Structure formats: structure tokens, C-alpha cells
Amino acid sequence: MFIPISGGGPAFGKADPSSLLTHVAREFAPGVARIWPAPHAPFLTASAARRQLTCLAMALGRDAAGLRDILLGDRLKRAIAAVLGAAAPAGVERALGRMGEVAWPAEAYRKLLDLLADPSAGKVLRHAPSLDADLVHRLAGLPAPMGRATHLALALNGDGVAVVREAYEALRFRDGAAAADAAAARWARTGSTTGLFEVVRDDLAPEPMAPPHPGAGRLKALATKAAMRDAARRFRNCLAGEAPHAATGWSTFYEWEGPPGAVVEITRDHVFGWRLEQARLAGNAPVPADLREAILGDLALMGVHVGRSGWELHRLLHEDVGRGYPLRPAAEAATEAFVV
């Protein structure tokens, strides 16, 4: 009895993949070995595009054994048509030649076809100099409404994808699936990772809690996220990043309408109720001494304490005061709020 070898008829059955085949075909190695037994020469000597197409066929559940001669011997276009039929998206042939030498995970092949069929994502993938399974995995890891945001997946690393996904799940927990999906759809439209993370942070932070006082004199409460973003832009500072403190009610922010203008933060205090935390001019510049009295006057109208915090006073009331723990003048704590 003669057993066909490579180039002859089929010789299907159980076969153990070699270490080389296991490295190249990964999870598909056992299936490949059953079609092309050791030394697996027809498969291993085929072009990378042919090998990737064979693994793609297996990932889709196609009869790779029945297609063996077409997969490795026919024109690549005809082989692709045999595997995908009329459903083949544009760009498959070019993609196969840029997917590398090693097989991808089955889910990555299926996701790639889905992305190539999308006009926007497919255009990016067709023009990418190379394709890798990690890129497709990153797209698959993003929330479903972002699953075609190829420009973001190209820029994000795995940790970036994971944290965006976590933020999406947090919104689902807090606001429900519809709100989270709407937010993720907005995230997908951002043009860069910098813009992406800014809008995600903004969506995670609720609107500020109602300020304890609407303001007095030239102090005006920054009572919404939009107002805080606008002030952050005009004063060139990190005020927008303080939204979590405003949302929890720990801090409230005011704009002192100078000139020159200043951003004023007051915080909750277990002794004084509300206390001045800091005041800064544009660019986080310190407030000049001649302007401090004007700001202090408006803060006094709101009943805001200026000086040593209740926590510091609490800490001083121990036997080590003046020994291991120095007593600084209360006026120093008041000045500290106005300088960097």
C-alpha cells in the first residue's frame, strides 16, 4: 500500500505537528498537520499569505482539507473567493500579505474581516504598512461603539484600551447601557488619544454639586463642568482636572472677576465649614499682595475661613506641639493660599 506524500493525493488523519509548525500555525497546527503530515512541507514552504489564508479558513470553520489544493496551488484571488465567496471584503488580498509569518488567533481573523468590511476602518487598514493581531485585538477590546475606531487603536497600547473599556463599564454601571453607548460613540469620533482621554475623563465626572454660596462681590461660582472647562482655558491651568473634587462636593471653585481675574478654590473643613484652599491668577501665577485684601473681603461676605485648616489645628492639639511638631503662625497658612 502506497501512502501519498506532499504533492500527491490527500493523506488525512492524525498527525503530530512539528515544533516549527506549532510556532508558525499556533492554534491551527493540529489541523494543518492532519492535512499536511510531517514534515508539513507544502504548508511551511508556502508564502505567508497562503498560510494566513489557510488559517483564516480554519478560523471560519471552512473545510480546509477539501480546499487544500486551492489554498496552496490556485491563484490567490481564486483561493480567497473559495474561502470567502461573495462576502470577501475589499482589501483581503493585500491584508494577507502584511499579516506576518505567524498565525493569528481565530477571533482576530474574524474581527479583521469585520473591520475590512467597514468603509472607515477598512480604509485605514488597507493603507497600514503592516497588520498585526495586537491591533485587531485592541479594536476588539474597545467598547462596541468604538470597535471601528482604527485611528485610536493604532495609537493606544493594550493598557490604554483596557482603561477606556473600564471607564465604559463604569458608565454602564452608573448611567445605564444607553448612556454608556452614546458616550463611547462620542469617544470614537475624537481625533487623538489626548482628546479621547480628555472626553472620557469629562464624561466620568458628574456635574459639580451645588456650591454652598452663589458668590459675593466679584466672586462668581463656576457651577458647571462647562464653566470650569471655559475657565481652565482662559486661565491656562488644570482646573478642568478638578472636576472630580467638584462633583463630590469636596471643593467648590469660583472666578474672581478682577482685573486681574483669579480662580479661587474653597474646600470643606470639619471645623470651619468652608476654607480657602488656594487662589491663583492666569497660568497659576501667585496673587499680588495688593489684590489679596479685595479677594479676602468677598470671601468674608460668603463666610469662608482663611487661615489654618481644621485638620492642622486638630493635629497641633497633641503633646508634641512645639517639640516634634512645630507651631507655625496662622498668618503663614493664610498667605500660603495665594502663592505657589
mmCIF file with all atom_site columns, C-alpha atoms in Angstrom, residues 49-241:
data_model
loop_
_atom_site.group_PDB
_atom_site.id
_atom_site.type_symbol
_atom_site.label_atom_id
_atom_site.label_alt_id
_atom_site.label_comp_id
_atom_site.label_asym_id
_atom_site.label_entity_id
_atom_site.label_seq_id
_atom_site.pdbx_PDB_ins_code
_atom_site.Cartn_x
_atom_site.Cartn_y
_atom_site.Cartn_z
_atom_site.occupancy
_atom_site.B_iso_or_equiv
_atom_site.pdbx_formal_charge
_atom_site.auth_seq_id
_atom_site.auth_comp_id
_atom_site.auth_asym_id
_atom_site.auth_atom_id
_atom_site.pdbx_PDB_model_num
ATOM 1   C CA . ALA A 1 49  ? -0.204  34.991 2.558  1.00 0.00 ? 49  ALA A CA 1
ATOM 2   C CA . ARG A 1 50  ? -1.185  31.408 1.676  1.00 0.00 ? 50  ARG A CA 1
ATOM 3   C CA . ARG A 1 51  ? -0.559  30.199 5.206  1.00 0.00 ? 51  ARG A CA 1
ATOM 4   C CA . GLN A 1 52  ? -2.569  33.083 6.662  1.00 0.00 ? 52  GLN A CA 1
ATOM 5   C CA . LEU A 1 53  ? -5.442  32.323 4.266  1.00 0.00 ? 53  LEU A CA 1
ATOM 6   C CA . THR A 1 54  ? -5.384  28.664 5.320  1.00 0.00 ? 54  THR A CA 1
ATOM 7   C CA . CYS A 1 55  ? -5.594  29.599 8.998  1.00 0.00 ? 55  CYS A CA 1
ATOM 8   C CA . LEU A 1 56  ? -8.303  32.139 8.190  1.00 0.00 ? 56  LEU A CA 1
ATOM 9   C CA . ALA A 1 57  ? -10.319 29.389 6.507  1.00 0.00 ? 57  ALA A CA 1
ATOM 10  C CA . MET A 1 58  ? -9.976  27.220 9.610  1.00 0.00 ? 58  MET A CA 1
ATOM 11  C CA . ALA A 1 59  ? -10.963 30.138 11.854 1.00 0.00 ? 59  ALA A CA 1
ATOM 12  C CA . LEU A 1 60  ? -14.156 30.491 9.817  1.00 0.00 ? 60  LEU A CA 1
ATOM 13  C CA . GLY A 1 61  ? -14.906 26.767 10.018 1.00 0.00 ? 61  GLY A CA 1
ATOM 14  C CA . ARG A 1 62  ? -14.311 26.154 6.314  1.00 0.00 ? 62  ARG A CA 1
ATOM 15  C CA . ASP A 1 63  ? -13.350 22.700 5.009  1.00 0.00 ? 63  ASP A CA 1
ATOM 16  C CA . ALA A 1 64  ? -9.631  23.408 4.686  1.00 0.00 ? 64  ALA A CA 1
ATOM 17  C CA . ALA A 1 65  ? -8.940  19.761 3.831  1.00 0.00 ? 65  ALA A CA 1
ATOM 18  C CA . GLY A 1 66  ? -11.314 19.913 0.883  1.00 0.00 ? 66  GLY A CA 1
ATOM 19  C CA . LEU A 1 67  ? -9.767  23.225 -0.204 1.00 0.00 ? 67  LEU A CA 1
ATOM 20  C CA . ARG A 1 68  ? -6.140  22.172 0.281  1.00 0.00 ? 68  ARG A CA 1
ATOM 21  C CA . ASP A 1 69  ? -5.167  22.271 -3.407 1.00 0.00 ? 69  ASP A CA 1
ATOM 22  C CA . ILE A 1 70  ? -6.938  25.587 -3.987 1.00 0.00 ? 70  ILE A CA 1
ATOM 23  C CA . LEU A 1 71  ? -5.489  27.177 -0.846 1.00 0.00 ? 71  LEU A CA 1
ATOM 24  C CA . LEU A 1 72  ? -1.883  26.486 -1.769 1.00 0.00 ? 72  LEU A CA 1
ATOM 25  C CA . GLY A 1 73  ? -1.957  25.905 -5.513 1.00 0.00 ? 73  GLY A CA 1
ATOM 26  C CA . ASP A 1 74  ? -4.528  28.136 -7.205 1.00 0.00 ? 74  ASP A CA 1
ATOM 27  C CA . ARG A 1 75  ? -4.277  31.853 -7.851 1.00 0.00 ? 75  ARG A CA 1
ATOM 28  C CA . LEU A 1 76  ? -4.572  33.766 -4.600 1.00 0.00 ? 76  LEU A CA 1
ATOM 29  C CA . LYS A 1 77  ? -7.675  35.650 -5.767 1.00 0.00 ? 77  LYS A CA 1
ATOM 30  C CA . ARG A 1 78  ? -9.408  32.365 -6.587 1.00 0.00 ? 78  ARG A CA 1
ATOM 31  C CA . ALA A 1 79  ? -8.326  30.861 -3.279 1.00 0.00 ? 79  ALA A CA 1
ATOM 32  C CA . ILE A 1 80  ? -9.753  33.860 -1.388 1.00 0.00 ? 80  ILE A CA 1
ATOM 33  C CA . ALA A 1 81  ? -13.011 33.533 -3.319 1.00 0.00 ? 81  ALA A CA 1
ATOM 34  C CA . ALA A 1 82  ? -13.164 29.829 -2.455 1.00 0.00 ? 82  ALA A CA 1
ATOM 35  C CA . VAL A 1 83  ? -12.868 30.643 1.252  1.00 0.00 ? 83  VAL A CA 1
ATOM 36  C CA . LEU A 1 84  ? -14.967 33.795 1.482  1.00 0.00 ? 84  LEU A CA 1
ATOM 37  C CA . GLY A 1 85  ? -17.178 33.724 -1.621 1.00 0.00 ? 85  GLY A CA 1
ATOM 38  C CA . ALA A 1 86  ? -19.085 36.894 -2.400 1.00 0.00 ? 86  ALA A CA 1
ATOM 39  C CA . ALA A 1 87  ? -18.665 38.021 1.215  1.00 0.00 ? 87  ALA A CA 1
ATOM 40  C CA . ALA A 1 88  ? -14.977 38.785 0.723  1.00 0.00 ? 88  ALA A CA 1
ATOM 41  C CA . PRO A 1 89  ? -14.426 42.446 1.702  1.00 0.00 ? 89  PRO A CA 1
ATOM 42  C CA . ALA A 1 90  ? -12.128 44.663 -0.324 1.00 0.00 ? 90  ALA A CA 1
ATOM 43  C CA . GLY A 1 91  ? -8.504  44.556 0.718  1.00 0.00 ? 91  GLY A CA 1
ATOM 44  C CA . VAL A 1 92  ? -8.293  40.934 1.870  1.00 0.00 ? 92  VAL A CA 1
ATOM 45  C CA . GLU A 1 93  ? -5.556  40.010 -0.606 1.00 0.00 ? 93  GLU A CA 1
ATOM 46  C CA . ARG A 1 94  ? -3.397  42.970 0.380  1.00 0.00 ? 94  ARG A CA 1
ATOM 47  C CA . ALA A 1 95  ? -4.024  42.313 4.065  1.00 0.00 ? 95  ALA A CA 1
ATOM 48  C CA . LEU A 1 96  ? -2.918  38.694 3.788  1.00 0.00 ? 96  LEU A CA 1
ATOM 49  C CA . GLY A 1 97  ? 0.458   39.844 2.537  1.00 0.00 ? 97  GLY A CA 1
ATOM 50  C CA . ARG A 1 98  ? 1.005   42.163 5.506  1.00 0.00 ? 98  ARG A CA 1
ATOM 51  C CA . MET A 1 99  ? -0.108  39.940 8.394  1.00 0.00 ? 99  MET A CA 1
ATOM 52  C CA . GLY A 1 100 ? 3.298   38.493 9.164  1.00 0.00 ? 100 GLY A CA 1
ATOM 53  C CA . GLU A 1 101 ? 4.630   34.954 9.210  1.00 0.00 ? 101 GLU A CA 1
ATOM 54  C CA . VAL A 1 102 ? 2.812   33.615 12.272 1.00 0.00 ? 102 VAL A CA 1
ATOM 55  C CA . ALA A 1 103 ? -0.866  32.684 12.504 1.00 0.00 ? 103 ALA A CA 1
ATOM 56  C CA . TRP A 1 104 ? -3.259  34.956 14.349 1.00 0.00 ? 104 TRP A CA 1
ATOM 57  C CA . PRO A 1 105 ? -5.817  33.868 16.949 1.00 0.00 ? 105 PRO A CA 1
ATOM 58  C CA . ALA A 1 106 ? -9.095  32.745 15.374 1.00 0.00 ? 106 ALA A CA 1
ATOM 59  C CA . GLU A 1 107 ? -11.058 35.673 16.829 1.00 0.00 ? 107 GLU A CA 1
ATOM 60  C CA . ALA A 1 108 ? -8.570  38.141 15.347 1.00 0.00 ? 108 ALA A CA 1
ATOM 61  C CA . TYR A 1 109 ? -9.155  36.768 11.835 1.00 0.00 ? 109 TYR A CA 1
ATOM 62  C CA . ARG A 1 110 ? -12.907 37.158 12.230 1.00 0.00 ? 110 ARG A CA 1
ATOM 63  C CA . LYS A 1 111 ? -12.527 40.678 13.592 1.00 0.00 ? 111 LYS A CA 1
ATOM 64  C CA . LEU A 1 112 ? -10.234 41.623 10.714 1.00 0.00 ? 112 LEU A CA 1
ATOM 65  C CA . LEU A 1 113 ? -12.862 40.665 8.146  1.00 0.00 ? 113 LEU A CA 1
ATOM 66  C CA . ASP A 1 114 ? -15.452 42.692 10.042 1.00 0.00 ? 114 ASP A CA 1
ATOM 67  C CA . LEU A 1 115 ? -13.171 45.731 10.050 1.00 0.00 ? 115 LEU A CA 1
ATOM 68  C CA . LEU A 1 116 ? -12.222 45.427 6.372  1.00 0.00 ? 116 LEU A CA 1
ATOM 69  C CA . ALA A 1 117 ? -15.927 45.448 5.506  1.00 0.00 ? 117 ALA A CA 1
ATOM 70  C CA . ASP A 1 118 ? -16.364 48.813 7.256  1.00 0.00 ? 118 ASP A CA 1
ATOM 71  C CA . PRO A 1 119 ? -15.641 51.792 4.934  1.00 0.00 ? 119 PRO A CA 1
ATOM 72  C CA . SER A 1 120 ? -13.800 53.877 7.517  1.00 0.00 ? 120 SER A CA 1
ATOM 73  C CA . ALA A 1 121 ? -11.870 51.169 9.363  1.00 0.00 ? 121 ALA A CA 1
ATOM 74  C CA . GLY A 1 122 ? -11.190 49.262 6.145  1.00 0.00 ? 122 GLY A CA 1
ATOM 75  C CA . LYS A 1 123 ? -9.588  52.300 4.536  1.00 0.00 ? 123 LYS A CA 1
ATOM 76  C CA . VAL A 1 124 ? -7.183  52.704 7.461  1.00 0.00 ? 124 VAL A CA 1
ATOM 77  C CA . LEU A 1 125 ? -6.280  49.007 7.480  1.00 0.00 ? 125 LEU A CA 1
ATOM 78  C CA . ARG A 1 126 ? -5.777  48.873 3.725  1.00 0.00 ? 126 ARG A CA 1
ATOM 79  C CA . HIS A 1 127 ? -3.273  51.721 3.934  1.00 0.00 ? 127 HIS A CA 1
ATOM 80  C CA . ALA A 1 128 ? -1.439  50.493 7.039  1.00 0.00 ? 128 ALA A CA 1
ATOM 81  C CA . PRO A 1 129 ? 2.138   49.407 6.192  1.00 0.00 ? 129 PRO A CA 1
ATOM 82  C CA . SER A 1 130 ? 1.700   46.252 8.260  1.00 0.00 ? 130 SER A CA 1
ATOM 83  C CA . LEU A 1 131 ? -1.031  44.472 10.163 1.00 0.00 ? 131 LEU A CA 1
ATOM 84  C CA . ASP A 1 132 ? -0.733  42.634 13.424 1.00 0.00 ? 132 ASP A CA 1
ATOM 85  C CA . ALA A 1 133 ? -3.112  40.710 15.595 1.00 0.00 ? 133 ALA A CA 1
ATOM 86  C CA . ASP A 1 134 ? -2.492  43.063 18.519 1.00 0.00 ? 134 ASP A CA 1
ATOM 87  C CA . LEU A 1 135 ? -4.064  45.942 16.581 1.00 0.00 ? 135 LEU A CA 1
ATOM 88  C CA . VAL A 1 136 ? -7.143  43.877 15.866 1.00 0.00 ? 136 VAL A CA 1
ATOM 89  C CA . HIS A 1 137 ? -7.211  42.711 19.485 1.00 0.00 ? 137 HIS A CA 1
ATOM 90  C CA . ARG A 1 138 ? -7.117  46.323 20.646 1.00 0.00 ? 138 ARG A CA 1
ATOM 91  C CA . LEU A 1 139 ? -10.067 47.151 18.415 1.00 0.00 ? 139 LEU A CA 1
ATOM 92  C CA . ALA A 1 140 ? -11.923 44.133 19.739 1.00 0.00 ? 140 ALA A CA 1
ATOM 93  C CA . GLY A 1 141 ? -11.154 45.221 23.299 1.00 0.00 ? 141 GLY A CA 1
ATOM 94  C CA . LEU A 1 142 ? -12.658 48.686 22.875 1.00 0.00 ? 142 LEU A CA 1
ATOM 95  C CA . PRO A 1 143 ? -16.354 49.196 23.699 1.00 0.00 ? 143 PRO A CA 1
ATOM 96  C CA . ALA A 1 144 ? -18.579 48.037 20.840 1.00 0.00 ? 144 ALA A CA 1
ATOM 97  C CA . PRO A 1 145 ? -19.427 51.600 19.660 1.00 0.00 ? 145 PRO A CA 1
ATOM 98  C CA . MET A 1 146 ? -15.672 52.170 19.253 1.00 0.00 ? 146 MET A CA 1
ATOM 99  C CA . GLY A 1 147 ? -14.973 48.870 17.513 1.00 0.00 ? 147 GLY A CA 1
ATOM 100 C CA . ARG A 1 148 ? -14.146 50.572 14.219 1.00 0.00 ? 148 ARG A CA 1
ATOM 101 C CA . ALA A 1 149 ? -12.113 53.485 15.599 1.00 0.00 ? 149 ALA A CA 1
ATOM 102 C CA . THR A 1 150 ? -8.961  52.202 13.924 1.00 0.00 ? 150 THR A CA 1
ATOM 103 C CA . HIS A 1 151 ? -7.136  55.522 14.248 1.00 0.00 ? 151 HIS A CA 1
ATOM 104 C CA . LEU A 1 152 ? -7.417  55.284 18.037 1.00 0.00 ? 152 LEU A CA 1
ATOM 105 C CA . ALA A 1 153 ? -6.489  51.600 18.213 1.00 0.00 ? 153 ALA A CA 1
ATOM 106 C CA . LEU A 1 154 ? -3.329  52.361 16.235 1.00 0.00 ? 154 LEU A CA 1
ATOM 107 C CA . ALA A 1 155 ? -2.300  54.938 18.849 1.00 0.00 ? 155 ALA A CA 1
ATOM 108 C CA . LEU A 1 156 ? -3.431  53.162 22.017 1.00 0.00 ? 156 LEU A CA 1
ATOM 109 C CA . ASN A 1 157 ? -1.494  50.408 23.723 1.00 0.00 ? 157 ASN A CA 1
ATOM 110 C CA . GLY A 1 158 ? -3.127  47.470 25.472 1.00 0.00 ? 158 GLY A CA 1
ATOM 111 C CA . ASP A 1 159 ? -3.318  49.269 28.802 1.00 0.00 ? 159 ASP A CA 1
ATOM 112 C CA . GLY A 1 160 ? -4.918  52.283 27.157 1.00 0.00 ? 160 GLY A CA 1
ATOM 113 C CA . VAL A 1 161 ? -7.602  50.086 25.624 1.00 0.00 ? 161 VAL A CA 1
ATOM 114 C CA . ALA A 1 162 ? -8.203  48.377 28.958 1.00 0.00 ? 162 ALA A CA 1
ATOM 115 C CA . VAL A 1 163 ? -8.670  51.618 30.884 1.00 0.00 ? 163 VAL A CA 1
ATOM 116 C CA . VAL A 1 164 ? -11.050 53.046 28.249 1.00 0.00 ? 164 VAL A CA 1
ATOM 117 C CA . ARG A 1 165 ? -13.042 49.828 28.469 1.00 0.00 ? 165 ARG A CA 1
ATOM 118 C CA . GLU A 1 166 ? -13.097 50.116 32.265 1.00 0.00 ? 166 GLU A CA 1
ATOM 119 C CA . ALA A 1 167 ? -14.379 53.686 32.019 1.00 0.00 ? 167 ALA A CA 1
ATOM 120 C CA . TYR A 1 168 ? -17.126 52.492 29.664 1.00 0.00 ? 168 TYR A CA 1
ATOM 121 C CA . GLU A 1 169 ? -18.161 49.767 32.108 1.00 0.00 ? 169 GLU A CA 1
ATOM 122 C CA . ALA A 1 170 ? -18.182 52.341 34.920 1.00 0.00 ? 170 ALA A CA 1
ATOM 123 C CA . LEU A 1 171 ? -20.616 54.483 32.913 1.00 0.00 ? 171 LEU A CA 1
ATOM 124 C CA . ARG A 1 172 ? -22.800 51.442 32.249 1.00 0.00 ? 172 ARG A CA 1
ATOM 125 C CA . PHE A 1 173 ? -22.888 50.762 35.990 1.00 0.00 ? 173 PHE A CA 1
ATOM 126 C CA . ARG A 1 174 ? -23.731 54.353 36.890 1.00 0.00 ? 174 ARG A CA 1
ATOM 127 C CA . ASP A 1 175 ? -25.827 55.652 33.992 1.00 0.00 ? 175 ASP A CA 1
ATOM 128 C CA . GLY A 1 176 ? -27.045 52.563 32.108 1.00 0.00 ? 176 GLY A CA 1
ATOM 129 C CA . ALA A 1 177 ? -26.184 50.915 28.802 1.00 0.00 ? 177 ALA A CA 1
ATOM 130 C CA . ALA A 1 178 ? -27.766 53.529 26.529 1.00 0.00 ? 178 ALA A CA 1
ATOM 131 C CA . ALA A 1 179 ? -25.841 56.412 28.096 1.00 0.00 ? 179 ALA A CA 1
ATOM 132 C CA . ALA A 1 180 ? -22.581 54.450 28.046 1.00 0.00 ? 180 ALA A CA 1
ATOM 133 C CA . ASP A 1 181 ? -23.032 53.535 24.374 1.00 0.00 ? 181 ASP A CA 1
ATOM 134 C CA . ALA A 1 182 ? -23.788 57.147 23.468 1.00 0.00 ? 182 ALA A CA 1
ATOM 135 C CA . ALA A 1 183 ? -20.658 58.275 25.303 1.00 0.00 ? 183 ALA A CA 1
ATOM 136 C CA . ALA A 1 184 ? -18.485 55.631 23.625 1.00 0.00 ? 184 ALA A CA 1
ATOM 137 C CA . ALA A 1 185 ? -19.797 56.708 20.216 1.00 0.00 ? 185 ALA A CA 1
ATOM 138 C CA . ARG A 1 186 ? -18.588 60.234 21.003 1.00 0.00 ? 186 ARG A CA 1
ATOM 139 C CA . TRP A 1 187 ? -15.232 58.872 22.130 1.00 0.00 ? 187 TRP A CA 1
ATOM 140 C CA . ALA A 1 188 ? -14.808 57.095 18.796 1.00 0.00 ? 188 ALA A CA 1
ATOM 141 C CA . ARG A 1 189 ? -15.070 60.423 16.981 1.00 0.00 ? 189 ARG A CA 1
ATOM 142 C CA . THR A 1 190 ? -12.156 62.040 18.827 1.00 0.00 ? 190 THR A CA 1
ATOM 143 C CA . GLY A 1 191 ? -9.136  62.635 16.671 1.00 0.00 ? 191 GLY A CA 1
ATOM 144 C CA . SER A 1 192 ? -6.333  61.696 19.052 1.00 0.00 ? 192 SER A CA 1
ATOM 145 C CA . THR A 1 193 ? -5.643  59.813 22.249 1.00 0.00 ? 193 THR A CA 1
ATOM 146 C CA . THR A 1 194 ? -5.169  63.134 24.050 1.00 0.00 ? 194 THR A CA 1
ATOM 147 C CA . GLY A 1 195 ? -8.654  64.218 23.017 1.00 0.00 ? 195 GLY A CA 1
ATOM 148 C CA . LEU A 1 196 ? -10.002 60.753 23.792 1.00 0.00 ? 196 LEU A CA 1
ATOM 149 C CA . PHE A 1 197 ? -8.793  60.717 27.382 1.00 0.00 ? 197 PHE A CA 1
ATOM 150 C CA . GLU A 1 198 ? -9.987  64.282 27.940 1.00 0.00 ? 198 GLU A CA 1
ATOM 151 C CA . VAL A 1 199 ? -13.538 63.490 26.856 1.00 0.00 ? 199 VAL A CA 1
ATOM 152 C CA . VAL A 1 200 ? -13.603 60.194 28.782 1.00 0.00 ? 200 VAL A CA 1
ATOM 153 C CA . ARG A 1 201 ? -12.498 61.952 31.976 1.00 0.00 ? 201 ARG A CA 1
ATOM 154 C CA . ASP A 1 202 ? -15.130 64.605 31.421 1.00 0.00 ? 202 ASP A CA 1
ATOM 155 C CA . ASP A 1 203 ? -17.882 62.024 30.933 1.00 0.00 ? 203 ASP A CA 1
ATOM 156 C CA . LEU A 1 204 ? -16.871 60.150 34.079 1.00 0.00 ? 204 LEU A CA 1
ATOM 157 C CA . ALA A 1 205 ? -17.162 63.250 36.252 1.00 0.00 ? 205 ALA A CA 1
ATOM 158 C CA . PRO A 1 206 ? -20.755 64.275 37.109 1.00 0.00 ? 206 PRO A CA 1
ATOM 159 C CA . GLU A 1 207 ? -21.736 67.919 37.229 1.00 0.00 ? 207 GLU A CA 1
ATOM 160 C CA . PRO A 1 208 ? -20.428 69.761 40.320 1.00 0.00 ? 208 PRO A CA 1
ATOM 161 C CA . MET A 1 209 ? -22.518 69.695 43.449 1.00 0.00 ? 209 MET A CA 1
ATOM 162 C CA . ALA A 1 210 ? -24.390 72.908 44.157 1.00 0.00 ? 210 ALA A CA 1
ATOM 163 C CA . PRO A 1 211 ? -21.975 75.495 45.569 1.00 0.00 ? 211 PRO A CA 1
ATOM 164 C CA . PRO A 1 212 ? -22.504 76.495 49.215 1.00 0.00 ? 212 PRO A CA 1
ATOM 165 C CA . HIS A 1 213 ? -22.820 80.123 48.141 1.00 0.00 ? 213 HIS A CA 1
ATOM 166 C CA . PRO A 1 214 ? -23.642 81.614 44.710 1.00 0.00 ? 214 PRO A CA 1
ATOM 167 C CA . GLY A 1 215 ? -20.845 84.135 45.146 1.00 0.00 ? 215 GLY A CA 1
ATOM 168 C CA . ALA A 1 216 ? -20.362 87.611 46.516 1.00 0.00 ? 216 ALA A CA 1
ATOM 169 C CA . GLY A 1 217 ? -18.833 90.808 45.225 1.00 0.00 ? 217 GLY A CA 1
ATOM 170 C CA . ARG A 1 218 ? -16.644 89.849 42.298 1.00 0.00 ? 218 ARG A CA 1
ATOM 171 C CA . LEU A 1 219 ? -16.664 86.140 43.159 1.00 0.00 ? 219 LEU A CA 1
ATOM 172 C CA . LYS A 1 220 ? -18.812 84.065 40.765 1.00 0.00 ? 220 LYS A CA 1
ATOM 173 C CA . ALA A 1 221 ? -19.374 80.332 41.247 1.00 0.00 ? 221 ALA A CA 1
ATOM 174 C CA . LEU A 1 222 ? -18.141 78.024 38.478 1.00 0.00 ? 222 LEU A CA 1
ATOM 175 C CA . ALA A 1 223 ? -21.158 75.792 38.953 1.00 0.00 ? 223 ALA A CA 1
ATOM 176 C CA . THR A 1 224 ? -20.978 73.549 35.869 1.00 0.00 ? 224 THR A CA 1
ATOM 177 C CA . LYS A 1 225 ? -18.371 71.440 34.110 1.00 0.00 ? 225 LYS A CA 1
ATOM 178 C CA . ALA A 1 226 ? -18.708 73.685 31.081 1.00 0.00 ? 226 ALA A CA 1
ATOM 179 C CA . ALA A 1 227 ? -17.936 76.756 33.200 1.00 0.00 ? 227 ALA A CA 1
ATOM 180 C CA . MET A 1 228 ? -14.903 75.011 34.702 1.00 0.00 ? 228 MET A CA 1
ATOM 181 C CA . ARG A 1 229 ? -13.614 73.995 31.252 1.00 0.00 ? 229 ARG A CA 1
ATOM 182 C CA . ASP A 1 230 ? -14.032 77.530 29.967 1.00 0.00 ? 230 ASP A CA 1
ATOM 183 C CA . ALA A 1 231 ? -12.204 78.996 32.962 1.00 0.00 ? 231 ALA A CA 1
ATOM 184 C CA . ALA A 1 232 ? -9.425  76.406 32.610 1.00 0.00 ? 232 ALA A CA 1
ATOM 185 C CA . ARG A 1 233 ? -8.930  77.505 29.005 1.00 0.00 ? 233 ARG A CA 1
ATOM 186 C CA . ARG A 1 234 ? -8.928  81.210 29.805 1.00 0.00 ? 234 ARG A CA 1
ATOM 187 C CA . PHE A 1 235 ? -6.721  80.909 32.896 1.00 0.00 ? 235 PHE A CA 1
ATOM 188 C CA . ARG A 1 236 ? -4.413  78.303 31.306 1.00 0.00 ? 236 ARG A CA 1
ATOM 189 C CA . ASN A 1 237 ? -4.483  75.973 34.285 1.00 0.00 ? 237 ASN A CA 1
ATOM 190 C CA . CYS A 1 238 ? -5.555  72.450 35.242 1.00 0.00 ? 238 CYS A CA 1
ATOM 191 C CA . LEU A 1 239 ? -8.972  73.458 36.609 1.00 0.00 ? 239 LEU A CA 1
ATOM 192 C CA . ALA A 1 240 ? -10.772 71.036 34.279 1.00 0.00 ? 240 ALA A CA 1
ATOM 193 C CA . GLY A 1 241 ? -8.958  68.186 36.014 1.00 0.00 ? 241 GLY A CA 1
#
